[in-house]
mmCIF file of C-alpha atoms in Angstrom:
data_model
loop_
_atom_site.group_PDB
_atom_site.id
_atom_site.type_symbol
_atom_site.label_atom_id
_atom_site.label_comp_id
_atom_site.label_asym_id
_atom_site.label_seq_id
_atom_site.Cartn_x
_atom_site.Cartn_y
_atom_site.Cartn_z
ATOM 1 C CA UNK A 494 13.256 -10.334 -4.978
ATOM 2 C CA UNK A 495 11.333 -8.835 -2.486
ATOM 3 C CA UNK A 496 7.443 -10.357 -2.177
ATOM 4 C CA UNK A 497 4.949 -11.623 0.172
ATOM 5 C CA UNK A 498 2.560 -14.281 1.333
ATOM 6 C CA UNK A 499 -0.677 -14.139 2.588
ATOM 7 C CA UNK A 500 -3.149 -16.763 3.650
ATOM 8 C CA UNK A 501 -5.993 -17.317 1.124
ATOM 9 C CA UNK A 502 -8.884 -15.667 2.094
ATOM 10 C CA UNK A 503 -11.613 -15.385 2.289
ATOM 11 C CA UNK A 504 -11.692 -15.618 6.187
ATOM 12 C CA UNK A 505 -15.398 -15.579 7.870
ATOM 13 C CA UNK A 506 -15.601 -16.292 11.421
ATOM 14 C CA UNK A 507 -18.296 -15.056 14.431
ATOM 15 C CA UNK A 508 -17.366 -12.241 17.278
ATOM 16 C CA UNK A 509 -14.719 -12.848 19.799
ATOM 17 C CA UNK A 510 -13.765 -15.749 18.083
ATOM 18 C CA UNK A 511 -9.499 -15.980 17.901
ATOM 19 C CA UNK A 512 -8.523 -14.353 14.372
ATOM 20 C CA UNK A 513 -4.671 -15.891 12.592
ATOM 21 C CA UNK A 514 -4.054 -14.580 9.386
ATOM 22 C CA UNK A 515 -0.639 -15.561 8.112
ATOM 23 C CA UNK A 516 1.845 -14.081 6.675
ATOM 24 C CA UNK A 517 5.462 -14.633 5.767
ATOM 25 C CA UNK A 518 7.972 -13.016 3.334
ATOM 26 C CA UNK A 519 11.005 -12.706 0.862
ATOM 27 C CA UNK A 520 13.534 -10.119 1.133
ATOM 28 C CA UNK A 521 16.773 -8.897 0.435
ATOM 29 C CA UNK A 522 18.253 -7.462 3.822
ATOM 30 C CA UNK A 523 17.193 -6.389 6.684
ATOM 31 C CA UNK A 524 13.512 -5.774 5.752
ATOM 32 C CA UNK A 525 10.475 -3.356 8.294
ATOM 33 C CA UNK A 526 7.336 -5.137 8.289
ATOM 34 C CA UNK A 527 3.816 -3.749 8.272
ATOM 35 C CA UNK A 528 -0.024 -4.599 8.205
ATOM 36 C CA UNK A 529 -1.953 -2.661 6.631
ATOM 37 C CA UNK A 530 -5.848 -2.746 7.095
ATOM 38 C CA UNK A 531 -8.741 -1.370 4.635
ATOM 39 C CA UNK A 532 -12.019 -1.009 5.897
ATOM 40 C CA UNK A 533 -15.102 -0.418 3.546
ATOM 41 C CA UNK A 534 -15.307 2.153 1.431
ATOM 42 C CA UNK A 535 -11.606 3.738 3.206
ATOM 43 C CA UNK A 536 -8.370 4.389 2.223
ATOM 44 C CA UNK A 537 -4.894 1.575 3.186
ATOM 45 C CA UNK A 538 -4.119 2.730 6.714
ATOM 46 C CA UNK A 539 -1.659 1.207 8.836
ATOM 47 C CA UNK A 540 -2.814 -1.389 11.926
ATOM 48 C CA UNK A 541 0.850 -1.883 13.067
ATOM 49 C CA UNK A 542 4.274 -2.555 12.407
ATOM 50 C CA UNK A 543 7.878 -3.760 13.650
ATOM 51 C CA UNK A 544 11.372 -2.854 12.587
ATOM 52 C CA UNK A 545 13.347 -5.858 13.852
ATOM 53 C CA UNK A 546 13.938 -9.046 14.499
ATOM 54 C CA UNK A 547 11.606 -10.565 17.766
ATOM 55 C CA UNK A 548 9.575 -6.748 17.537
ATOM 56 C CA UNK A 549 6.195 -6.934 18.761
ATOM 57 C CA UNK A 550 3.797 -4.679 16.874
ATOM 58 C CA UNK A 551 0.262 -3.753 18.538
ATOM 59 C CA UNK A 552 -2.648 -1.995 17.888
ATOM 60 C CA UNK A 553 -6.344 -2.045 18.368
ATOM 61 C CA UNK A 554 -6.018 -5.716 20.350
ATOM 62 C CA UNK A 555 -4.350 -6.860 16.573
ATOM 63 C CA UNK A 556 -0.879 -8.422 17.179
ATOM 64 C CA UNK A 557 1.953 -9.496 15.217
ATOM 65 C CA UNK A 558 5.401 -10.717 16.027
ATOM 66 C CA UNK A 559 8.810 -10.192 13.573
ATOM 67 C CA UNK A 560 9.812 -14.241 13.097
ATOM 68 C CA UNK A 561 13.530 -13.185 11.626
ATOM 69 C CA UNK A 562 13.845 -17.271 12.090
ATOM 70 C CA UNK A 563 10.556 -18.438 10.182
ATOM 71 C CA UNK A 564 10.297 -15.205 8.255
ATOM 72 C CA UNK A 565 6.899 -14.358 9.284
ATOM 73 C CA UNK A 566 4.653 -11.681 10.786
ATOM 74 C CA UNK A 567 1.511 -13.639 11.554
ATOM 75 C CA UNK A 568 -1.656 -11.411 12.685
ATOM 76 C CA UNK A 569 -3.711 -12.056 15.818
ATOM 77 C CA UNK A 570 -6.577 -10.745 17.734
ATOM 78 C CA UNK A 571 -7.931 -12.967 20.407
ATOM 79 C CA UNK A 572 -11.725 -11.251 20.324
ATOM 80 C CA UNK A 573 -12.821 -10.215 16.836
ATOM 81 C CA UNK A 574 -15.918 -7.537 16.398
ATOM 82 C CA UNK A 575 -18.204 -7.165 13.529
ATOM 83 C CA UNK A 576 -16.190 -3.619 13.151
ATOM 84 C CA UNK A 577 -12.705 -5.823 12.540
ATOM 85 C CA UNK A 578 -14.418 -6.540 9.259
ATOM 86 C CA UNK A 579 -11.829 -5.926 6.535
ATOM 87 C CA UNK A 580 -9.233 -6.705 3.904
ATOM 88 C CA UNK A 581 -5.677 -6.800 6.018
ATOM 89 C CA UNK A 582 -2.917 -6.303 3.821
ATOM 90 C CA UNK A 583 1.097 -7.239 5.224
ATOM 91 C CA UNK A 584 3.675 -5.545 3.931
ATOM 92 C CA UNK A 585 7.174 -5.064 3.879
ATOM 93 C CA UNK A 586 9.707 -2.178 3.203
ATOM 94 C CA UNK A 587 13.825 -2.674 2.656
ATOM 95 C CA UNK A 588 16.469 -0.299 1.610
ATOM 96 C CA UNK A 589 18.611 -3.022 -0.450
ATOM 97 C CA UNK A 590 20.974 -1.230 -2.199
ATOM 98 C CA UNK A 591 20.003 1.904 -1.009
ATOM 99 C CA UNK A 592 17.446 2.519 -3.977
ATOM 100 C CA UNK A 593 14.183 1.111 -2.590
ATOM 101 C CA UNK A 594 14.377 2.548 0.919
ATOM 102 C CA UNK A 595 10.412 2.890 1.939
ATOM 103 C CA UNK A 596 8.556 1.795 -0.718
ATOM 104 C CA UNK A 597 6.393 -0.789 0.058
ATOM 105 C CA UNK A 598 5.818 -4.796 -1.591
ATOM 106 C CA UNK A 599 2.215 -5.946 -0.298
ATOM 107 C CA UNK A 600 0.828 -8.917 0.146
ATOM 108 C CA UNK A 601 -2.322 -10.177 -1.958
ATOM 109 C CA UNK A 602 -4.818 -9.114 0.874
ATOM 110 C CA UNK A 603 -7.180 -11.201 2.896
ATOM 111 C CA UNK A 604 -10.538 -10.260 3.369
ATOM 112 C CA UNK A 605 -12.144 -10.756 7.091
ATOM 113 C CA UNK A 606 -15.821 -11.025 7.810
ATOM 114 C CA UNK A 607 -16.549 -11.345 11.269
ATOM 115 C CA UNK A 608 -20.708 -12.081 11.780
ATOM 116 C CA UNK A 609 -22.405 -11.413 14.742
ATOM 117 C CA UNK B 496 -8.068 18.060 6.885
ATOM 118 C CA UNK B 497 -4.515 17.275 6.818
ATOM 119 C CA UNK B 498 -4.220 13.902 5.523
ATOM 120 C CA UNK B 499 -3.359 12.665 1.580
ATOM 121 C CA UNK B 500 -5.585 13.806 -1.258
ATOM 122 C CA UNK B 501 -6.253 12.727 -4.400
ATOM 123 C CA UNK B 502 -7.906 14.380 -7.028
ATOM 124 C CA UNK B 503 -9.865 12.882 -8.984
ATOM 125 C CA UNK B 504 -11.507 10.540 -7.027
ATOM 126 C CA UNK B 505 -12.881 8.613 -10.007
ATOM 127 C CA UNK B 506 -12.314 8.951 -13.840
ATOM 128 C CA UNK B 507 -13.819 7.126 -16.443
ATOM 129 C CA UNK B 508 -12.272 7.152 -20.305
ATOM 130 C CA UNK B 509 -12.119 6.028 -23.843
ATOM 131 C CA UNK B 510 -9.490 4.084 -25.146
ATOM 132 C CA UNK B 511 -6.690 5.530 -26.434
ATOM 133 C CA UNK B 512 -7.122 9.234 -24.245
ATOM 134 C CA UNK B 513 -4.740 10.780 -21.922
ATOM 135 C CA UNK B 514 -5.675 10.893 -18.041
ATOM 136 C CA UNK B 515 -3.900 12.696 -15.320
ATOM 137 C CA UNK B 516 -4.282 12.218 -11.407
ATOM 138 C CA UNK B 517 -3.146 14.758 -8.440
ATOM 139 C CA UNK B 518 -1.962 13.493 -5.576
ATOM 140 C CA UNK B 519 -1.260 16.260 -2.707
ATOM 141 C CA UNK B 520 0.663 14.866 -0.105
ATOM 142 C CA UNK B 521 1.102 15.562 4.102
ATOM 143 C CA UNK B 522 2.647 19.042 3.863
ATOM 144 C CA UNK B 523 6.161 17.800 5.682
ATOM 145 C CA UNK B 524 6.248 14.686 4.181
ATOM 146 C CA UNK B 525 9.429 14.875 1.625
ATOM 147 C CA UNK B 526 8.454 11.146 0.181
ATOM 148 C CA UNK B 527 5.829 10.590 -2.180
ATOM 149 C CA UNK B 528 4.739 6.950 -3.435
ATOM 150 C CA UNK B 529 3.116 5.817 -6.405
ATOM 151 C CA UNK B 530 1.090 2.338 -6.216
ATOM 152 C CA UNK B 531 -1.632 0.650 -8.521
ATOM 153 C CA UNK B 532 -4.359 -2.044 -7.139
ATOM 154 C CA UNK B 533 -6.252 -4.075 -9.137
ATOM 155 C CA UNK B 534 -9.358 -6.135 -7.791
ATOM 156 C CA UNK B 535 -8.301 -8.670 -5.177
ATOM 157 C CA UNK B 536 -4.447 -7.565 -5.364
ATOM 158 C CA UNK B 537 -1.903 -5.545 -3.295
ATOM 159 C CA UNK B 538 -0.934 -2.611 -4.247
ATOM 160 C CA UNK B 539 2.074 -2.237 -6.398
ATOM 161 C CA UNK B 540 4.409 -0.240 -6.644
ATOM 162 C CA UNK B 541 4.561 2.365 -9.550
ATOM 163 C CA UNK B 542 7.575 5.016 -8.400
ATOM 164 C CA UNK B 543 8.466 7.554 -5.803
ATOM 165 C CA UNK B 544 9.743 10.598 -4.879
ATOM 166 C CA UNK B 545 12.109 12.175 -2.277
ATOM 167 C CA UNK B 546 11.494 15.979 -2.858
ATOM 168 C CA UNK B 547 11.164 16.772 -5.770
ATOM 169 C CA UNK B 548 13.702 13.898 -7.494
ATOM 170 C CA UNK B 549 12.309 10.603 -8.664
ATOM 171 C CA UNK B 550 14.164 8.450 -7.210
ATOM 172 C CA UNK B 551 13.131 4.822 -8.407
ATOM 173 C CA UNK B 552 10.545 3.564 -11.367
ATOM 174 C CA UNK B 553 9.238 0.065 -11.360
ATOM 175 C CA UNK B 554 9.347 -2.068 -14.754
ATOM 176 C CA UNK B 555 5.223 -2.029 -14.244
ATOM 177 C CA UNK B 556 5.365 1.615 -15.052
ATOM 178 C CA UNK B 557 5.864 1.893 -19.306
ATOM 179 C CA UNK B 558 6.305 4.329 -21.192
ATOM 180 C CA UNK B 559 3.470 5.691 -21.750
ATOM 181 C CA UNK B 560 3.336 6.347 -17.655
ATOM 182 C CA UNK B 561 4.806 9.876 -16.297
ATOM 183 C CA UNK B 562 4.776 10.881 -12.656
ATOM 184 C CA UNK B 563 6.640 14.415 -11.454
ATOM 185 C CA UNK B 564 6.533 16.091 -8.745
ATOM 186 C CA UNK B 565 7.887 19.794 -9.742
ATOM 187 C CA UNK B 566 8.180 21.481 -6.599
ATOM 188 C CA UNK B 567 8.372 19.025 -3.922
ATOM 189 C CA UNK B 568 5.081 19.270 -3.318
ATOM 190 C CA UNK B 569 2.166 17.945 -5.098
ATOM 191 C CA UNK B 570 2.754 15.266 -7.563
ATOM 192 C CA UNK B 571 1.063 14.841 -11.309
ATOM 193 C CA UNK B 572 0.923 10.935 -12.334
ATOM 194 C CA UNK B 573 -0.213 10.677 -16.678
ATOM 195 C CA UNK B 574 -1.039 7.836 -18.668
ATOM 196 C CA UNK B 575 -1.245 8.414 -21.932
ATOM 197 C CA UNK B 576 -2.948 5.993 -24.763
ATOM 198 C CA UNK B 577 -4.620 4.286 -22.315
ATOM 199 C CA UNK B 578 -5.294 0.698 -22.659
ATOM 200 C CA UNK B 579 -8.182 -1.454 -20.887
ATOM 201 C CA UNK B 580 -5.638 -2.823 -19.491
ATOM 202 C CA UNK B 581 -4.715 0.749 -17.341
ATOM 203 C CA UNK B 582 -7.858 -0.057 -15.497
ATOM 204 C CA UNK B 583 -7.270 -0.095 -11.705
ATOM 205 C CA UNK B 584 -7.170 1.936 -8.198
ATOM 206 C CA UNK B 585 -4.091 3.951 -8.427
ATOM 207 C CA UNK B 586 -3.027 5.066 -4.889
ATOM 208 C CA UNK B 587 -0.665 7.794 -3.513
ATOM 209 C CA UNK B 588 1.200 7.475 -0.241
ATOM 210 C CA UNK B 589 3.447 9.909 1.625
ATOM 211 C CA UNK B 590 5.572 9.499 4.695
ATOM 212 C CA UNK B 591 8.962 10.957 6.079
ATOM 213 C CA UNK B 592 12.175 9.495 5.412
ATOM 214 C CA UNK B 593 13.215 6.312 6.869
ATOM 215 C CA UNK B 594 12.078 2.629 5.878
ATOM 216 C CA UNK B 595 10.136 2.216 9.031
ATOM 217 C CA UNK B 596 8.315 5.126 8.369
ATOM 218 C CA UNK B 597 4.575 4.999 8.011
ATOM 219 C CA UNK B 598 3.143 5.377 4.704
ATOM 220 C CA UNK B 599 0.081 7.442 5.072
ATOM 221 C CA UNK B 600 -2.104 6.564 1.620
ATOM 222 C CA UNK B 601 -4.996 8.639 0.328
ATOM 223 C CA UNK B 602 -8.104 7.532 -0.643
ATOM 224 C CA UNK B 603 -6.864 6.742 -4.499
ATOM 225 C CA UNK B 604 -8.377 7.405 -8.120
ATOM 226 C CA UNK B 605 -10.214 4.766 -9.571
ATOM 227 C CA UNK B 606 -9.612 4.635 -13.321
ATOM 228 C CA UNK B 607 -12.032 2.642 -16.072
ATOM 229 C CA UNK B 608 -10.596 2.665 -19.565
ATOM 230 C CA UNK B 609 -14.001 1.957 -21.435
#
């Protein structure tokens, strides 16, 4: 079956530090990969996505590259801000067999706290 | 506001009672998904609809759970004979068709079963 594994948190950084949150996946078929973010008190929002191998998704200074050879989709940001404090979820969607089309399989989430 | 809305936002009930949640998707989205999220975990897929047809149900969706989307617009999720283990955040999302299409999530309904 499909699964997503994220690095365990929580992650605590100082402002302007470099961020990496690791994500690896197991999937049948050819998944699309996503990072969702959940800010305190808010709902899940799509941060970025990549739909095929070697694609790079980017948004708000965050980037992630779809690596088929290592089944990974690590999230990176060169310089974090206090406002990036949130929970980050890696997810995938596949269409294996036609019945799973579009449903998301999520990782367990990584809590990021950025201090001034 | 044209986003996904859910009602109620919070529900506290006693064990054994029935509860029903509503989700209103973004109007042009024909796909609607239900997920459940427990504390410290990522959302888990429950079921999804394309228009009014329920196309997939997770094994997490026991016989006490039922979901409908009668006219292909809003959806309801009912839990009968609630148990304490049903306490969770229930999330609704909608999207256009396609594996790579973004799912837009509602704010969720937090259920507490006493």
